[in-house]
Coordinates of C-alpha atoms (C1' of nucleotides) in Angstrom, one line a residue:
Chain A
M27 CA 64.2 -75.9 -33.0
T28 CA 63.0 -73.5 -30.2
D29 CA 64.7 -73.5 -26.9
P30 CA 66.2 -77.0 -27.6
E31 CA 68.0 -79.0 -25.1
L32 CA 71.7 -79.5 -26.4
R33 CA 72.9 -81.9 -23.6
P34 CA 70.5 -82.8 -20.8
G35 CA 69.9 -79.6 -19.0
V36 CA 71.6 -77.2 -21.5
R37 CA 69.5 -74.9 -23.5
M38 CA 70.4 -72.7 -26.5
A39 CA 69.3 -69.7 -24.6
D40 CA 71.9 -70.5 -22.0
L41 CA 75.0 -71.0 -24.0
P42 CA 77.9 -68.4 -23.5
L43 CA 77.5 -65.5 -25.7
G44 CA 79.2 -65.4 -29.2
V45 CA 78.0 -65.7 -32.7
R46 CA 76.5 -69.2 -33.0
P47 CA 77.8 -71.5 -35.7
C48 CA 74.6 -71.9 -37.6
S49 CA 73.4 -73.2 -40.9
L50 CA 70.7 -70.7 -41.1
A51 CA 73.3 -67.8 -40.9
A52 CA 75.2 -69.7 -43.6
A53 CA 72.1 -69.8 -45.8
L54 CA 71.5 -66.3 -45.4
D55 CA 74.8 -65.3 -46.3
V56 CA 74.1 -67.0 -49.7
L57 CA 70.4 -66.0 -50.1
G58 CA 69.7 -63.2 -47.6
E59 CA 70.9 -60.2 -49.7
R60 CA 68.1 -58.2 -51.0
W61 CA 66.7 -59.3 -54.4
S62 CA 68.5 -62.6 -54.4
L63 CA 65.5 -64.8 -53.5
L64 CA 63.2 -62.9 -55.8
A65 CA 65.7 -63.4 -58.6
L66 CA 65.7 -67.1 -57.8
R67 CA 61.8 -67.1 -57.7
E68 CA 61.8 -65.9 -61.3
I69 CA 64.5 -68.2 -62.5
G70 CA 62.6 -70.9 -60.8
Y71 CA 59.5 -69.8 -63.0
G72 CA 61.5 -70.2 -66.1
V73 CA 62.6 -66.8 -66.6
R74 CA 65.9 -67.1 -68.3
R75 CA 66.8 -63.6 -69.5
F76 CA 68.4 -60.6 -67.5
A77 CA 66.1 -58.1 -68.6
R78 CA 62.9 -60.1 -67.6
I79 CA 64.4 -61.0 -64.2
A80 CA 64.9 -57.3 -63.6
G81 CA 61.4 -56.4 -64.9
Y82 CA 59.5 -59.0 -62.8
T83 CA 61.4 -58.4 -59.6
G84 CA 61.9 -54.6 -59.6
A85 CA 65.8 -54.9 -59.1
S86 CA 68.0 -52.3 -60.7
R87 CA 70.3 -53.8 -63.3
D88 CA 73.6 -53.1 -61.5
I89 CA 72.4 -54.8 -58.3
L90 CA 70.9 -57.6 -60.1
A91 CA 74.1 -58.2 -62.1
D92 CA 75.9 -58.6 -58.8
R93 CA 73.5 -60.8 -57.2
L94 CA 73.4 -63.3 -60.2
R95 CA 77.1 -63.3 -60.2
K96 CA 77.2 -64.2 -56.6
L97 CA 74.5 -66.8 -56.8
E98 CA 76.5 -68.6 -59.6
A99 CA 79.6 -68.4 -57.6
A100 CA 77.6 -70.0 -54.6
G101 CA 76.5 -72.8 -57.0
V102 CA 72.7 -71.9 -56.9
I103 CA 72.4 -70.9 -60.3
E104 CA 74.2 -71.7 -63.7
R105 CA 74.8 -69.3 -66.5
R106 CA 74.5 -70.7 -69.9
L107 CA 76.2 -68.8 -72.7
Y108 CA 74.0 -68.5 -75.7
S109 CA 76.0 -65.8 -77.5
E110 CA 79.7 -64.9 -77.6
H111 CA 80.4 -61.3 -78.8
P112 CA 78.8 -59.9 -76.8
P113 CA 78.7 -62.6 -74.0
R114 CA 75.1 -63.4 -73.2
H115 CA 73.8 -65.7 -70.7
E116 CA 70.7 -67.6 -69.9
Y117 CA 70.1 -68.4 -66.1
H118 CA 69.0 -71.8 -64.9
L119 CA 68.8 -73.3 -61.3
T120 CA 71.3 -75.9 -60.2
E121 CA 70.3 -78.6 -58.0
A122 CA 71.0 -76.4 -54.9
G123 CA 68.9 -73.9 -56.6
R124 CA 66.0 -76.4 -57.2
E125 CA 66.3 -77.4 -53.5
L126 CA 65.2 -74.0 -52.5
F127 CA 61.6 -75.2 -53.3
P128 CA 60.7 -75.7 -49.6
V129 CA 62.2 -72.5 -48.6
M130 CA 60.1 -70.4 -51.1
L131 CA 57.0 -72.4 -50.5
A132 CA 57.3 -71.9 -46.6
L133 CA 58.0 -68.1 -47.1
S134 CA 55.3 -67.7 -49.6
Q135 CA 52.8 -69.4 -47.4
W136 CA 53.8 -67.4 -44.4
G137 CA 53.3 -64.3 -46.5
D138 CA 49.9 -65.4 -47.8
R139 CA 49.0 -65.7 -44.1
W140 CA 50.7 -62.8 -42.3
A141 CA 52.0 -60.3 -44.8
V142 CA 49.3 -59.7 -47.5
D143 CA 45.6 -59.1 -47.3
S144 CA 44.5 -61.6 -49.7
P145 CA 47.0 -63.6 -51.8
A146 CA 47.1 -62.7 -55.5
L147 CA 48.2 -66.1 -56.4
V148 CA 46.7 -69.5 -55.3
R149 CA 49.1 -72.4 -55.4
R150 CA 47.3 -75.6 -56.0
H151 CA 48.5 -79.1 -55.4
S152 CA 48.0 -81.9 -58.2
C153 CA 45.1 -83.3 -55.8
G154 CA 43.1 -80.1 -56.8
E155 CA 43.2 -78.4 -53.5
P156 CA 45.2 -75.3 -52.5
V157 CA 48.5 -76.3 -51.1
Q158 CA 48.8 -76.4 -47.3
V159 CA 51.9 -78.1 -46.5
D160 CA 52.3 -80.4 -43.5
L161 CA 55.8 -81.2 -42.3
V162 CA 56.5 -84.8 -41.5
C163 CA 59.4 -86.8 -40.4
H164 CA 61.1 -88.7 -43.4
H165 CA 61.9 -91.6 -40.9
C166 CA 58.8 -92.0 -38.8
G167 CA 56.2 -90.1 -40.9
R168 CA 54.9 -88.1 -38.0
P169 CA 54.5 -84.4 -37.9
V170 CA 57.7 -82.2 -37.4
T171 CA 56.8 -79.3 -35.2
H172 CA 58.4 -76.8 -33.0
D173 CA 58.4 -79.0 -30.0
T174 CA 59.2 -82.4 -31.5
V175 CA 62.4 -81.2 -32.7
H176 CA 65.6 -80.3 -30.6
A177 CA 69.0 -79.5 -31.4
E178 CA 72.2 -81.0 -30.3
L179 CA 75.7 -79.9 -30.9
A180 CA 77.5 -82.1 -33.4
D181 CA 80.5 -83.8 -32.0
A182 CA 83.7 -82.7 -33.2
Chain B
M28 CA 55.7 -73.4 -58.0
T29 CA 58.2 -73.3 -61.0
D30 CA 57.0 -72.4 -64.4
P31 CA 53.6 -73.0 -63.4
E32 CA 50.4 -72.7 -65.6
L33 CA 48.2 -69.9 -64.5
R34 CA 45.3 -70.5 -67.0
P35 CA 45.7 -73.4 -69.4
G36 CA 48.6 -72.4 -71.6
V37 CA 49.6 -69.2 -69.6
R38 CA 53.0 -69.4 -67.9
M39 CA 54.5 -67.2 -65.2
A40 CA 57.4 -66.8 -67.3
D41 CA 55.4 -65.2 -70.2
L42 CA 53.3 -62.7 -68.3
P43 CA 53.9 -59.1 -69.1
L44 CA 56.7 -57.4 -67.4
G45 CA 56.0 -55.7 -64.1
V46 CA 56.8 -56.3 -60.4
R47 CA 54.7 -59.3 -59.5
P48 CA 52.2 -59.2 -56.7
C49 CA 53.6 -61.9 -54.6
S50 CA 53.4 -63.1 -51.1
L51 CA 57.2 -64.1 -51.1
A52 CA 58.1 -60.4 -51.6
A53 CA 55.7 -59.4 -49.0
A54 CA 57.1 -61.9 -46.6
L55 CA 60.5 -60.6 -47.4
D56 CA 59.5 -57.0 -46.9
V57 CA 58.9 -58.2 -43.3
L58 CA 61.7 -60.7 -42.7
G59 CA 64.1 -59.9 -45.6
E60 CA 66.4 -57.3 -43.9
R61 CA 69.8 -58.3 -42.6
W62 CA 69.7 -59.6 -38.9
S63 CA 65.8 -60.0 -38.8
L64 CA 65.7 -63.7 -39.2
L65 CA 68.6 -64.3 -37.0
A66 CA 67.1 -62.3 -34.3
L67 CA 63.9 -64.3 -34.7
R68 CA 66.0 -67.5 -34.4
E69 CA 67.3 -66.2 -31.0
I70 CA 64.0 -65.2 -29.7
G71 CA 62.5 -68.6 -30.8
Y72 CA 65.4 -70.1 -28.8
G73 CA 64.0 -68.4 -25.7
V74 CA 66.6 -65.6 -25.7
R75 CA 64.6 -62.8 -24.3
R76 CA 67.1 -59.8 -23.7
F77 CA 68.5 -57.2 -26.1
A78 CA 72.0 -57.7 -25.2
R79 CA 72.0 -61.4 -25.5
I80 CA 70.2 -61.4 -29.0
A81 CA 73.0 -59.0 -30.1
G82 CA 75.6 -61.3 -28.6
Y83 CA 74.3 -64.5 -30.3
T84 CA 73.7 -62.9 -33.7
G85 CA 76.6 -60.6 -34.0
A86 CA 74.2 -57.7 -34.9
S87 CA 75.1 -54.3 -33.9
R88 CA 73.1 -52.6 -31.2
D89 CA 71.7 -49.8 -33.2
I90 CA 70.6 -52.1 -36.0
L91 CA 69.2 -54.6 -33.8
A92 CA 67.1 -52.1 -32.0
D93 CA 65.8 -51.1 -35.3
R94 CA 65.0 -54.4 -36.5
L95 CA 63.1 -55.3 -33.3
R96 CA 61.1 -52.4 -33.5
K97 CA 59.9 -53.2 -37.1
L98 CA 59.4 -56.9 -36.2
E99 CA 57.2 -55.7 -33.5
A100 CA 55.3 -53.2 -35.8
A101 CA 54.8 -56.2 -38.2
G102 CA 53.3 -58.2 -35.5
V103 CA 56.0 -61.0 -35.5
I104 CA 57.2 -60.3 -32.0
E105 CA 55.8 -58.7 -29.0
R106 CA 57.9 -56.6 -26.4
R107 CA 57.0 -56.9 -22.8
L108 CA 57.7 -54.4 -20.5
Y109 CA 59.6 -55.6 -17.4
S110 CA 60.8 -52.3 -16.2
E111 CA 59.7 -48.7 -16.5
H112 CA 62.4 -46.1 -15.7
P113 CA 64.3 -47.0 -17.8
P114 CA 61.9 -48.7 -20.1
R115 CA 63.2 -52.3 -20.6
H116 CA 61.6 -55.2 -22.6
E117 CA 61.6 -58.8 -23.2
Y118 CA 61.1 -60.1 -26.4
H119 CA 58.6 -63.0 -27.4
L120 CA 57.2 -64.4 -30.5
T121 CA 53.6 -63.9 -31.5
E122 CA 51.6 -66.5 -33.2
A123 CA 53.0 -65.1 -36.6
G124 CA 56.5 -65.5 -35.3
R125 CA 55.9 -69.0 -34.1
E126 CA 54.5 -69.9 -37.5
L127 CA 58.0 -69.1 -38.9
F128 CA 59.2 -72.5 -37.9
P129 CA 58.7 -74.0 -41.2
V130 CA 60.7 -71.2 -42.9
M131 CA 63.4 -71.5 -40.4
L132 CA 63.7 -75.1 -40.5
A133 CA 63.8 -75.2 -44.4
L134 CA 66.4 -72.5 -44.4
S135 CA 68.6 -74.3 -41.9
Q136 CA 68.3 -77.7 -43.8
W137 CA 69.2 -76.1 -47.0
G138 CA 72.2 -74.4 -45.4
D139 CA 73.3 -77.8 -43.7
R140 CA 73.3 -79.2 -47.1
W141 CA 74.5 -76.5 -49.4
A142 CA 76.2 -73.8 -47.3
V143 CA 78.2 -75.4 -44.7
D144 CA 80.9 -78.1 -44.8
S145 CA 79.5 -80.0 -41.9
P146 CA 76.6 -78.8 -39.6
A147 CA 77.5 -77.6 -36.3
L148 CA 74.2 -78.5 -35.0
V149 CA 72.0 -81.7 -35.6
R150 CA 68.3 -81.3 -35.3
R151 CA 66.8 -84.4 -34.1
H152 CA 63.1 -85.4 -34.2
S153 CA 61.1 -86.8 -31.3
C154 CA 61.5 -90.2 -33.1
G155 CA 65.3 -90.0 -32.5
E156 CA 66.4 -89.6 -36.1
P157 CA 68.0 -86.4 -37.4
V158 CA 65.3 -84.3 -38.8
Q159 CA 64.7 -84.8 -42.6
V160 CA 61.4 -83.1 -43.4
D161 CA 59.1 -84.2 -46.1
L162 CA 56.3 -81.9 -47.4
V163 CA 53.0 -83.6 -47.8
C164 CA 49.7 -82.0 -48.8
H165 CA 47.4 -81.4 -45.8
H166 CA 44.4 -82.6 -47.9
C167 CA 45.5 -85.7 -49.9
G168 CA 48.6 -86.6 -47.9
R169 CA 50.7 -86.9 -51.0
P170 CA 54.2 -85.2 -51.5
V171 CA 54.2 -81.7 -52.3
T172 CA 57.0 -81.0 -54.9
H173 CA 58.2 -78.6 -57.5
D174 CA 56.1 -80.2 -60.2
T175 CA 52.9 -81.3 -58.1
V176 CA 52.1 -77.6 -57.5
H177 CA 51.1 -75.1 -59.9
A178 CA 50.1 -71.5 -59.5
E179 CA 46.8 -69.6 -60.6
L180 CA 46.0 -66.0 -60.5
A181 CA 43.4 -65.4 -57.7
D182 CA 40.1 -63.9 -59.3
A183 CA 39.4 -60.4 -58.3
Chain C
dG26 C1' 78.8 -43.5 -2.6
dG27 C1' 80.9 -46.3 -6.5
dA28 C1' 81.1 -50.4 -9.6
dG29 C1' 78.5 -53.2 -12.6
dT30 C1' 74.5 -54.0 -15.5
dA31 C1' 70.9 -53.4 -19.1
dA32 C1' 69.1 -51.2 -23.2
dG33 C1' 69.3 -48.4 -25.9
dT34 C1' 71.0 -43.7 -28.7
dT35 C1' 74.4 -40.9 -31.2
dG36 C1' 77.8 -39.5 -34.5
dG37 C1' 81.0 -40.3 -38.2
dA38 C1' 83.2 -43.5 -41.5
dA39 C1' 82.4 -47.3 -44.7
dA40 C1' 79.6 -50.1 -47.5
dA41 C1' 75.4 -51.0 -50.1
dC42 C1' 72.1 -49.4 -53.1
dA43 C1' 69.3 -46.7 -56.8
dC44 C1' 68.8 -44.4 -60.9
dA45 C1' 70.1 -42.7 -65.2
dA46 C1' 73.3 -42.7 -68.8
dC47 C1' 76.5 -45.2 -71.4
dA48 C1' 78.8 -48.9 -74.2
dC49 C1' 78.7 -52.8 -77.2
dA50 C1' 77.6 -56.2 -80.2
dC51 C1' 74.1 -57.8 -82.7
dT52 C1' 69.1 -57.5 -85.8
dG53 C1' 66.0 -55.9 -88.9
dA54 C1' 64.0 -52.1 -91.6
dA55 C1' 64.4 -48.1 -94.8
Chain D
dT4 C1' 74.2 -49.0 -95.9
dT5 C1' 72.7 -46.3 -92.6
dC6 C1' 70.1 -46.3 -88.5
dA7 C1' 66.7 -47.2 -85.1
dG8 C1' 66.0 -51.0 -81.7
dT9 C1' 67.2 -54.7 -78.4
dG10 C1' 69.7 -57.3 -74.9
dT11 C1' 73.1 -57.2 -71.4
dG12 C1' 75.6 -55.3 -68.7
dT13 C1' 79.0 -51.3 -66.6
dT14 C1' 79.7 -46.6 -65.0
dG15 C1' 79.1 -42.4 -62.4
dT16 C1' 76.8 -40.0 -58.9
dG17 C1' 74.4 -39.2 -55.2
dT18 C1' 71.4 -41.2 -51.3
dT19 C1' 70.5 -44.6 -47.9
dT20 C1' 72.3 -48.2 -44.6
dT21 C1' 75.2 -50.3 -42.0
dC22 C1' 79.0 -50.7 -38.7
dC23 C1' 81.5 -49.5 -34.6
dA24 C1' 82.7 -47.3 -30.7
dA25 C1' 81.5 -44.1 -27.2
dC26 C1' 77.8 -42.1 -24.6
dT27 C1' 73.5 -41.9 -21.7
dT28 C1' 70.1 -43.3 -18.5
dA29 C1' 68.5 -45.5 -14.6
dC30 C1' 68.5 -49.1 -12.0
dT31 C1' 71.0 -53.1 -8.4
dC32 C1' 74.4 -54.7 -5.5
dC33 C1' 78.3 -54.2 -2.4

DNA sequence: GGAGTAAGTTGGAAAACACAACACACTGAA
DNA sequence: TTCAGTGTGTTGTGTTTTCCAACTTACTCC
């Protein structure tokens, strides 16, 4: 991930300048605006209604309405009509939304460690212990770390 | 993580309204502004100089200067003076910054799958296969998923 | 000297955001 | 049957961020 070799001898940090084609940036285009991830957290918690999402996140109603519309357009959430006249929706995660679980978990754990004094919430695994996640490779089962990952340009 | 039980019978979605004390929100206070994560990606790639970070991310120089200052104040990066008169710095990740690896990786992989047509970059594990990360519990070694994690309020 | 490089800072226009008030259709109580 | 209350947004009005280009400062190299 960091300082990876692209071709033998070519490093990310040495490529010619220019905005990188990058799925991190693409993900942030969808998720990176203020309130978006917090709204997704709430919907993931099972909060379905607009006013409650606003209440739990602290987002103002106009901005929240905008974010929910964009997240729906991006296919991360689904709005289910439960009343016509006036139109009223419930919000649910799509598969893309549910697959944000690792992102949310990674961010939360980083926050626990580096951004708060003491966590207000303990996430516990089904084994009974507080969750502490290891990343392992799906193929070989060994740890995935900073220096066991390197990037390659995909061929055209 | 989602719709978890806090105490037997108490669900996140049923708690009284009010902004949640939450380490996800705390993490986003540090990392959530536009350009911050992209700048960290570059610094993680080994890009050390201001102008190159700006060039690879597309951030404008004034905003980037602001973000780098905030990230330093938050302890995620370190600026090393390599010239006085005029003051010039190199940017490096601190330990807190290096521990963002899982966050970046999770976001990138989500973006690969849901936010781009075809990834421009392939991240390969040392075993030779494209990285596909599994989350496993550090304690019991079993998978960590949406429904094997539940949250509890930390006791005061 | 003079050109080039590096890392910001500044100023003004454009966009995003926050907050309060409003609109609308319903629901239940007086 | 009126009338307050609820849920879900939208609108209007300022404030704050962001963007972009130009400027500044102090080197280094020719």
